Structures are given as C-alpha cells and as structure tokens.
Short mmCIF file of C-alpha atoms in Angstrom, two decimals:
data_model
loop_
_atom_site.label_atom_id
_atom_site.label_comp_id
_atom_site.label_asym_id
_atom_site.label_seq_id
_atom_site.Cartn_x
_atom_site.Cartn_y
_atom_site.Cartn_z
CA MET A 2 4.87 -18.84 -62.93
CA THR A 3 3.26 -15.72 -64.04
CA GLU A 4 -0.40 -14.89 -63.26
CA ASP A 5 -1.48 -15.40 -67.02
CA GLU A 6 0.50 -18.76 -66.92
CA PHE A 7 -1.37 -19.77 -63.68
CA PHE A 8 -4.86 -19.13 -65.14
CA ASP A 9 -3.85 -20.86 -68.34
CA PHE A 10 -3.00 -23.93 -66.19
CA VAL A 11 -6.38 -23.62 -64.46
CA ASN A 12 -8.26 -23.33 -67.50
CA SER A 13 -6.79 -26.67 -68.71
CA ILE A 14 -8.30 -28.79 -65.95
CA LYS A 15 -10.98 -31.02 -67.04
CA PRO A 16 -14.16 -32.26 -65.16
CA LEU A 17 -14.91 -35.77 -64.26
CA ASP A 18 -15.39 -38.29 -66.90
CA LEU A 19 -19.15 -38.58 -66.67
CA SER A 20 -19.37 -41.42 -69.11
CA ALA A 21 -16.99 -43.57 -66.88
CA CYS A 22 -19.11 -42.63 -63.80
CA GLU A 23 -22.18 -43.98 -65.63
CA ASP A 24 -20.31 -47.05 -66.75
CA ALA A 25 -19.18 -47.65 -63.05
CA ARG A 26 -22.96 -47.33 -61.88
CA LYS A 27 -24.10 -49.72 -64.32
CA TYR A 28 -21.29 -52.11 -63.46
CA GLN A 29 -22.35 -51.89 -59.67
CA ALA A 30 -25.90 -52.69 -60.56
CA ASN A 31 -24.94 -56.10 -61.75
CA LEU A 32 -22.84 -56.88 -58.70
CA ALA A 33 -24.32 -59.49 -56.18
CA MET A 34 -25.91 -57.22 -53.56
CA PRO A 35 -28.92 -55.09 -52.97
CA PRO A 36 -28.97 -51.86 -54.84
CA GLY A 37 -26.84 -49.19 -53.05
CA SER A 38 -26.10 -51.45 -50.13
CA LEU A 39 -22.45 -50.47 -49.77
CA GLY A 40 -23.28 -46.71 -49.55
CA VAL A 41 -20.29 -44.40 -49.58
CA LEU A 42 -17.97 -47.11 -50.95
CA GLN A 43 -20.08 -47.21 -54.01
CA GLU A 44 -20.14 -43.50 -54.58
CA LEU A 45 -16.34 -43.25 -54.15
CA ALA A 46 -15.95 -46.02 -56.68
CA VAL A 47 -18.00 -43.94 -59.02
CA GLN A 48 -16.03 -40.95 -58.38
CA ILE A 49 -12.78 -42.64 -58.74
CA ALA A 50 -13.86 -43.91 -62.09
CA GLY A 51 -14.70 -40.45 -63.26
CA ILE A 52 -11.25 -39.36 -62.27
CA SER A 53 -9.40 -42.11 -63.83
CA GLY A 54 -11.73 -42.92 -66.85
CA ASN A 55 -11.52 -46.42 -65.68
CA ILE A 56 -14.16 -48.84 -63.94
CA LYS A 57 -11.40 -50.93 -62.09
CA ASN A 58 -8.75 -49.14 -60.14
CA GLU A 59 -5.90 -49.96 -57.66
CA PHE A 60 -3.91 -47.58 -55.59
CA LEU A 61 -0.47 -49.03 -54.53
CA LYS A 62 1.55 -45.93 -54.47
CA LYS A 63 0.19 -43.42 -52.10
CA ARG A 64 1.93 -40.08 -51.06
CA ILE A 65 0.86 -37.52 -48.38
CA ILE A 66 2.39 -34.25 -49.17
CA VAL A 67 2.86 -31.87 -45.93
CA LEU A 68 3.20 -28.25 -46.52
CA CYS A 69 5.04 -26.54 -43.53
CA SER A 70 5.26 -22.88 -42.70
CA ASP A 71 4.91 -20.43 -39.84
CA ASN A 72 2.59 -17.66 -39.61
CA GLY A 73 3.35 -14.05 -38.46
CA VAL A 74 0.04 -13.81 -36.59
CA ALA A 75 1.42 -16.40 -34.11
CA GLU A 76 3.09 -13.40 -32.32
CA GLU A 77 -0.33 -12.25 -31.17
CA GLY A 78 -0.65 -15.23 -28.80
CA VAL A 79 -3.41 -16.96 -30.78
CA ALA A 80 -1.70 -20.46 -30.41
CA SER A 81 -0.64 -22.26 -27.41
CA ALA A 82 2.60 -23.74 -28.87
CA PRO A 83 5.75 -21.76 -29.81
CA GLN A 84 6.72 -21.61 -33.34
CA SER A 85 9.72 -23.71 -32.77
CA VAL A 86 7.24 -26.73 -32.89
CA THR A 87 6.70 -26.22 -36.53
CA ALA A 88 10.32 -27.06 -37.30
CA SER A 89 10.57 -29.72 -34.70
CA GLN A 90 7.41 -31.56 -35.90
CA ALA A 91 8.45 -31.30 -39.49
CA VAL A 92 11.62 -33.01 -38.72
CA ASN A 93 9.81 -35.68 -36.49
CA MET A 94 7.50 -36.31 -39.58
CA THR A 95 10.37 -37.37 -41.63
CA GLU A 96 11.28 -39.93 -39.05
CA TYR A 97 7.57 -41.32 -38.82
CA LYS A 98 7.14 -40.04 -35.12
CA THR A 99 4.14 -37.80 -35.40
CA GLY A 100 0.53 -39.01 -35.27
CA MET A 101 0.12 -38.67 -39.20
CA SER A 102 3.45 -40.16 -40.01
CA ALA A 103 3.09 -43.00 -37.70
CA LEU A 104 -0.26 -43.90 -39.34
CA ALA A 105 1.34 -43.30 -42.82
CA LYS A 106 4.04 -45.90 -41.89
CA LYS A 107 1.56 -48.45 -40.65
CA PHE A 108 -0.54 -48.25 -43.87
CA ASP A 109 2.48 -48.09 -46.28
CA CYS A 110 2.08 -44.24 -47.29
CA GLU A 111 5.10 -42.16 -48.49
CA VAL A 112 5.41 -38.81 -46.62
CA GLN A 113 6.84 -35.84 -48.34
CA VAL A 114 7.61 -33.00 -45.86
CA VAL A 115 7.96 -29.63 -47.62
CA ASP A 116 9.21 -26.35 -46.22
CA VAL A 117 7.57 -23.38 -47.75
CA GLY A 118 8.17 -20.94 -44.85
CA ILE A 119 9.31 -22.48 -41.57
CA LYS A 120 10.78 -19.60 -39.45
CA CYS A 121 13.19 -21.50 -37.02
CA GLU A 122 16.31 -23.24 -37.87
CA TYR A 123 16.48 -27.15 -38.23
CA ARG A 124 18.75 -29.71 -39.92
CA CYS A 125 17.08 -32.26 -42.01
CA GLU A 126 18.04 -33.29 -45.43
CA LYS A 127 14.68 -35.18 -45.78
CA ILE A 128 12.77 -32.14 -45.80
CA LEU A 129 12.31 -30.72 -49.24
CA ASN A 130 13.30 -26.97 -49.19
CA LYS A 131 10.94 -24.79 -51.10
CA LYS A 132 11.03 -21.94 -48.69
CA ILE A 133 9.57 -18.72 -49.90
CA ARG A 134 10.66 -16.83 -46.88
CA ARG A 135 10.68 -17.40 -43.00
CA ALA A 136 6.94 -16.97 -42.12
CA THR A 137 4.33 -14.73 -43.39
CA ASN A 138 3.51 -11.24 -42.03
CA ASN A 139 1.23 -10.75 -39.12
CA ILE A 140 -2.18 -10.45 -40.67
CA SER A 141 -3.47 -8.35 -37.71
CA LYS A 142 -1.16 -5.59 -38.94
CA THR A 143 -0.69 -6.06 -42.78
CA PHE A 144 -1.13 -8.59 -45.56
CA ALA A 145 0.28 -12.07 -45.07
CA MET A 146 2.32 -12.05 -48.36
CA SER A 147 2.62 -10.31 -51.81
CA ARG A 148 0.45 -11.65 -54.63
CA ASP A 149 3.78 -12.76 -56.23
CA GLU A 150 4.51 -14.79 -53.21
CA CYS A 151 0.97 -16.33 -53.27
CA LEU A 152 1.63 -17.27 -56.92
CA SER A 153 4.92 -18.78 -56.06
CA ALA A 154 3.36 -20.81 -53.27
CA LEU A 155 0.48 -21.98 -55.55
CA SER A 156 3.19 -22.94 -58.16
CA ILE A 157 5.07 -25.17 -55.80
CA GLY A 158 1.98 -26.99 -54.82
CA ILE A 159 1.25 -27.59 -58.52
CA GLU A 160 4.71 -28.75 -59.33
CA LEU A 161 4.68 -31.22 -56.30
CA ALA A 162 1.49 -32.90 -57.76
CA LYS A 163 2.81 -33.01 -61.21
CA LYS A 164 6.18 -34.64 -60.00
CA ALA A 165 4.30 -37.01 -57.83
CA ARG A 166 2.34 -38.18 -61.01
CA ALA A 167 5.63 -38.45 -62.90
CA GLU A 168 7.07 -40.67 -60.14
CA GLY A 169 4.23 -43.05 -60.42
CA ILE A 170 2.13 -41.98 -57.36
CA GLN A 171 -1.43 -43.08 -57.93
CA ILE A 172 -3.16 -41.08 -55.11
CA LEU A 173 -2.33 -37.91 -52.92
CA GLY A 174 -3.08 -36.80 -49.51
CA THR A 175 -2.64 -33.30 -48.22
CA GLY A 176 -1.30 -32.18 -44.79
CA GLU A 177 0.15 -29.36 -43.14
CA MET A 178 2.37 -28.05 -40.13
CA GLY A 179 2.40 -24.51 -39.01
CA ILE A 180 1.68 -22.94 -35.70
CA GLY A 181 -1.15 -20.32 -36.04
CA ASN A 182 -2.64 -21.82 -39.04
CA THR A 183 -6.05 -22.33 -37.75
CA THR A 184 -6.18 -18.61 -37.43
CA THR A 185 -5.24 -17.92 -40.94
CA SER A 186 -7.62 -20.64 -42.27
CA THR A 187 -10.48 -19.16 -40.47
CA ALA A 188 -9.68 -15.70 -41.87
CA VAL A 189 -9.56 -17.15 -45.35
CA LEU A 190 -12.83 -19.00 -44.80
CA CYS A 191 -14.58 -15.83 -43.33
CA ALA A 192 -13.37 -13.85 -46.22
CA LEU A 193 -14.56 -16.30 -48.87
CA THR A 194 -18.11 -16.81 -47.21
CA ASN A 195 -18.63 -13.50 -45.54
CA GLU A 196 -19.14 -15.35 -42.06
CA ASP A 197 -18.54 -13.75 -38.71
CA PRO A 198 -15.36 -15.00 -37.08
CA GLU A 199 -17.30 -15.13 -33.77
CA LYS A 200 -19.35 -18.01 -35.15
CA ILE A 201 -16.60 -20.31 -36.70
CA THR A 202 -13.45 -19.66 -34.87
CA GLY A 203 -12.21 -22.75 -33.15
CA ARG A 204 -9.58 -23.39 -30.46
CA GLY A 205 -7.08 -25.18 -32.73
CA GLY A 206 -4.41 -26.87 -30.86
CA GLY A 207 -5.91 -25.83 -27.62
CA ILE A 208 -5.93 -22.44 -26.18
CA THR A 209 -7.21 -20.59 -22.87
CA ASP A 210 -10.63 -18.79 -22.84
CA GLU A 211 -8.69 -15.42 -22.90
CA ALA A 212 -6.39 -16.42 -25.97
CA PHE A 213 -9.67 -17.73 -27.67
CA ALA A 214 -11.48 -14.43 -27.13
CA LYS A 215 -8.39 -12.63 -28.71
CA LYS A 216 -8.14 -15.12 -31.35
CA LYS A 217 -11.58 -14.02 -32.78
CA LYS A 218 -10.78 -10.31 -32.50
CA ILE A 219 -7.44 -10.83 -34.32
CA ILE A 220 -9.16 -12.61 -37.29
CA GLN A 221 -11.76 -9.73 -37.41
CA MET A 222 -8.95 -7.30 -37.15
CA ALA A 223 -7.24 -8.92 -40.09
CA LEU A 224 -10.29 -8.76 -42.26
CA ASP A 225 -10.91 -5.24 -41.46
CA ILE A 226 -7.33 -4.07 -42.04
CA ASN A 227 -6.65 -6.18 -45.24
CA LYS A 228 -10.11 -6.07 -46.94
CA PRO A 229 -9.50 -9.27 -48.93
CA ASN A 230 -11.66 -9.46 -52.17
CA PRO A 231 -14.02 -12.54 -51.74
CA SER A 232 -14.23 -12.90 -55.71
CA ASP A 233 -10.35 -13.02 -56.02
CA VAL A 234 -9.07 -16.10 -54.28
CA LEU A 235 -5.33 -14.95 -54.79
CA ASP A 236 -6.15 -11.78 -53.01
CA VAL A 237 -7.77 -13.53 -50.14
CA ILE A 238 -4.81 -15.97 -49.47
CA ALA A 239 -2.24 -13.21 -50.15
CA LYS A 240 -3.99 -10.93 -47.76
CA VAL A 241 -4.94 -13.23 -44.75
CA GLY A 242 -3.76 -16.67 -45.56
CA GLY A 243 -0.54 -18.65 -45.27
CA PHE A 244 2.23 -20.10 -47.47
CA ASP A 245 0.91 -23.71 -46.46
CA ILE A 246 -2.61 -22.90 -47.49
CA ALA A 247 -1.54 -21.52 -50.89
CA ALA A 248 0.82 -24.45 -51.60
CA MET A 249 -1.84 -26.90 -50.58
CA CYS A 250 -4.34 -25.32 -52.89
CA GLY A 251 -1.76 -25.59 -55.71
CA VAL A 252 -1.46 -29.33 -54.80
CA PHE A 253 -5.25 -29.63 -55.24
CA LEU A 254 -5.14 -27.85 -58.48
CA GLY A 255 -2.13 -29.86 -59.65
CA ALA A 256 -3.71 -33.17 -58.76
CA ALA A 257 -6.86 -32.22 -60.61
CA LEU A 258 -4.84 -31.48 -63.84
CA CYS A 259 -3.13 -34.67 -63.49
CA ARG A 260 -6.20 -36.68 -62.84
CA LEU A 261 -4.92 -37.73 -59.39
CA PRO A 262 -7.46 -38.47 -56.63
CA VAL A 263 -6.33 -36.29 -53.72
CA VAL A 264 -7.65 -36.64 -50.17
CA ILE A 265 -8.66 -33.73 -47.98
CA ASP A 266 -7.43 -33.98 -44.42
CA GLY A 267 -8.96 -31.65 -41.75
CA TYR A 268 -9.64 -28.00 -41.34
CA ILE A 269 -6.80 -26.20 -42.92
CA SER A 270 -6.68 -28.78 -45.89
CA ILE A 271 -10.39 -28.32 -46.61
CA VAL A 272 -10.04 -24.51 -46.64
CA ALA A 273 -7.28 -24.96 -49.18
CA ALA A 274 -9.44 -27.24 -50.96
CA LEU A 275 -12.21 -24.58 -51.01
CA CYS A 276 -9.88 -22.10 -52.38
CA ALA A 277 -8.91 -24.49 -55.20
CA LYS A 278 -12.71 -25.09 -56.04
CA ARG A 279 -13.27 -21.20 -56.17
CA ILE A 280 -10.41 -20.97 -58.62
CA SER A 281 -11.41 -23.94 -60.64
CA SER A 282 -14.91 -25.45 -59.97
CA VAL A 283 -14.24 -28.48 -62.04
CA SER A 284 -11.09 -29.39 -60.08
CA ALA A 285 -13.24 -30.44 -57.15
CA GLY A 286 -14.27 -33.58 -59.00
CA CYS A 287 -10.92 -34.99 -57.86
CA PHE A 288 -11.16 -34.11 -54.27
CA ILE A 289 -12.06 -36.75 -51.69
CA PRO A 290 -12.88 -35.92 -48.05
CA SER A 291 -11.62 -38.04 -45.23
CA HIS A 292 -12.80 -37.25 -41.73
CA LYS A 293 -14.87 -34.48 -40.15
CA SER A 294 -12.66 -32.09 -38.06
CA LYS A 295 -13.78 -30.83 -34.67
CA GLU A 296 -12.74 -27.30 -35.73
CA ARG A 297 -15.89 -25.23 -35.80
CA GLY A 298 -15.45 -23.89 -39.43
CA TYR A 299 -15.01 -27.39 -40.80
CA VAL A 300 -18.95 -27.93 -41.43
CA LEU A 301 -19.22 -24.46 -43.19
CA ALA A 302 -16.18 -25.25 -45.53
CA ALA A 303 -17.55 -28.62 -46.28
CA GLU A 304 -20.83 -27.24 -47.02
CA GLU A 305 -19.36 -24.69 -49.15
CA LEU A 306 -17.17 -27.27 -51.04
CA GLY A 307 -20.21 -29.85 -51.42
CA VAL A 308 -18.45 -32.76 -49.76
CA LYS A 309 -19.40 -35.11 -46.83
CA PRO A 310 -16.61 -36.70 -44.87
CA PHE A 311 -17.07 -40.29 -44.58
CA LEU A 312 -15.27 -40.65 -41.09
CA ASP A 313 -16.10 -39.08 -37.80
CA LEU A 314 -13.50 -39.91 -35.27
CA GLY A 315 -13.45 -36.73 -33.23
CA MET A 316 -10.06 -36.00 -34.99
CA ARG A 317 -8.47 -32.33 -34.87
CA LEU A 318 -4.75 -33.14 -35.33
CA GLY A 319 -4.25 -31.91 -38.82
CA GLU A 320 -0.88 -32.87 -40.24
CA GLY A 321 -2.49 -35.12 -43.07
CA SER A 322 -3.59 -37.62 -40.02
CA GLY A 323 -7.05 -38.45 -41.91
CA CYS A 324 -5.28 -39.44 -45.09
CA PRO A 325 -3.87 -42.89 -44.44
CA LEU A 326 -7.22 -43.67 -42.85
CA ALA A 327 -9.13 -42.50 -45.97
CA PHE A 328 -6.60 -44.37 -48.33
CA GLU A 329 -7.72 -47.61 -46.67
CA VAL A 330 -11.59 -46.69 -47.26
CA ILE A 331 -10.64 -45.88 -50.71
CA LYS A 332 -8.95 -49.21 -51.21
CA ALA A 333 -12.12 -50.85 -50.03
CA ALA A 334 -14.16 -49.10 -52.73
CA CYS A 335 -11.85 -50.24 -55.38
CA THR A 336 -12.04 -54.05 -54.04
CA ILE A 337 -15.94 -53.66 -54.66
CA MET A 338 -15.20 -53.02 -58.37
CA ASN A 339 -12.24 -55.48 -58.72
CA ASP A 340 -13.20 -58.48 -56.58
CA MET A 341 -16.97 -58.69 -56.10
CA ALA A 342 -18.91 -61.30 -58.27
CA SER A 343 -21.96 -60.25 -60.35
CA PHE A 344 -25.22 -61.85 -60.11
CA ASN A 345 -24.43 -64.01 -63.03
CA GLY A 346 -21.02 -65.03 -61.66
CA ALA A 347 -22.62 -65.77 -58.23
CA GLY A 348 -25.39 -67.95 -60.03
CA ILE A 349 -28.13 -65.78 -58.68
CA ASP A 350 -31.31 -64.67 -60.72
CA ASP A 351 -31.57 -60.99 -60.02
CA SER A 352 -34.95 -60.42 -61.72
CA TYR A 353 -36.36 -59.79 -58.27
CA LEU A 354 -34.60 -56.47 -58.27
CA THR A 355 -36.21 -55.24 -61.46
CA GLU A 356 -38.86 -52.95 -59.86
CA ILE A 357 -36.53 -51.79 -57.16
CA ARG A 358 -33.86 -50.67 -59.70
CA LYS A 359 -36.55 -48.64 -61.49
CA GLN A 360 -37.22 -46.60 -58.52
CA ARG A 361 -33.55 -45.48 -58.19
CA ASP A 362 -34.20 -44.12 -54.63
CA PHE A 363 -31.29 -45.95 -52.97
#
C-alpha cells in the first residue's frame, strides 16, 4: 500500500450512524427500568447501534488479533525479560497457555497470533507469518523503522481486520507481545502529547529502580535524537514506535472501515488506538475500551482518546487479556436491547417517569 492509497483508505472511514444511536436511546427509554439505570451497559448498546446501524446486535464470532514483534531498544536493559520470551509466549498463545489465551478459550474467543517482527527463531505453524524484519532498530540510537516499513505494518493490520470481516467475525479485540514495547509506547505517547517521560513512564513487566531510571532517560534520548513530528503520526511511529504498535493501529483503522467494534486492551493497545484516532478522528467511534491498565501513561492516553474503561481490575499483563472480559460486558449490553421487556410488555404504566425523562440528567 502506498502512502496515497493509505490516506485514500483512511478518508473512506465513516463516522457512527447517529440516527441509529438516537433510535437506540429511544428504544431504551421504553424498556422497563428507571432511566439510565444500567449505566455503561446502555452507553455501550448505543455505541454498538451506531457502529452496526442496528438497534439489536449479537456477537457470536469473536477474535483477538495479537501482533507480535521485538524492539531494538530492549538491548538497553529497559525490560526485565530477554527477547526470547516474545517468541516463546507467541507460541504459547497458540496453545492457549498464556493469561490472555486461557481467558479467550474460557469465553470462546478465537485468537490469531501474528508475527510482524519477532527476532528469535521458533517453530509454530499456527502463528501467521507477516514478519517485516527481525525487530525494530534501537530507538535510543536511530529511528525504529523506515516510513515504508511503517506503512507495511499499518497495511498488515488493515488487511487482518478486513479478512476477519470476510470470515464472519463480528467483533475484534487487540493484543500484543513484544519485550520492550512499554518503552516504545511511552515514546510514542510522549511524542503525540508533548508529555515528559519522567511523568508517564511505567515499569512495564517489572524492572529494578536502576533500570526504571534508565528507561526514562532512554525514552527522552529517543525523542531528542529522532525528533518525531507530533502532527505526523506515521513519522512518530516510524521514529520511536514498533511494528506491533503500527500493525495494531492498522487493525483499529481496518475495523472502523469494516464497521466492526474493536476492543482496546491495555497500555500498548490504547496508544495504538490513539494513533489511529489521530490519523482518522471518526475511526474512534468503533473503539471500545476494556480495562484500566496500571501503566502510568494509560490515563493520559485514555483522556486523549476520549474513552473511559469500564473495568478496573488492577491488570497490567497486556497480550489482549482485557478483551475476553470486555466481550462479556458487551454481550450484556446487547442482552438489554435483545431480551428486556418494554413497559408495555411488562404491563407497567410508565407515566410516572414523564417529568424525569424531560430532565435528561441521567
């Protein structure tokens, strides 16, 4: 995909169907419950109606797309785990042995593991090989990837979303696996928001105080050396991001084009979603948050994206682990619209709510 083709694609993404959203609100107003009493579930049902164009929806075929890649910056000692863990865990995901994939199996979700830049050797035919190359460059010394490589990763993500749609998938989740990717994600977030790495850098999978101090310095060094342009998202990702972030950004954009709801997982995922929104503001209508990550930068990314996660479980695993849980909450939101009785159907005179409904402060 050329850059012109990419932006032609982006410009074809349509916003939420506001008429369907309003129809969903009117439908909810007649359901046998006090106005707004199911809170976030009602908000989700309205958003889903805006995505699909239908008041009633059901999601039976769910897929979590996990983008796996290594990051050259890991050689600076910013992560506790060796890069071999990326390959090992990618394989384990296909066998439903990781935290995310065990949850996915329990809740009947497909898991698609995609190699976009794993460095170490592995043997696993279940991993989809879309490798751009073996890991990005070390961002503390030079740019992570070329602009063409960034476009390639974005294109991979877009095609994965389009293929999911063609295969009958009804909702997507996003995940990642890559040692060092909280470093690259924080560098991207700092570049997009002009925030100080000292304030929003977290400990990722867990590091010593010494490594934590170094991680913050490395991120600042990467920003100083590469000078990413905050008004050009492709430039930001190419200079200080990762193949996983770029490909995940592509999944978000592809899902928006295909009118597929797509669930944001944790920190790396929400940074990729923010990149997608900066590229196409209307695409964010299809993004559904899951849980609040304990990574320090998550709150800033969520504020910039304009979303509020509906789960707060102290999670910071990543991988897409929040997606199976979010799918169940989304299923509950659909159940409200599909199965609840109206006041009429329940034999209840709802005239007592007339004045309350006029206030619309619920």
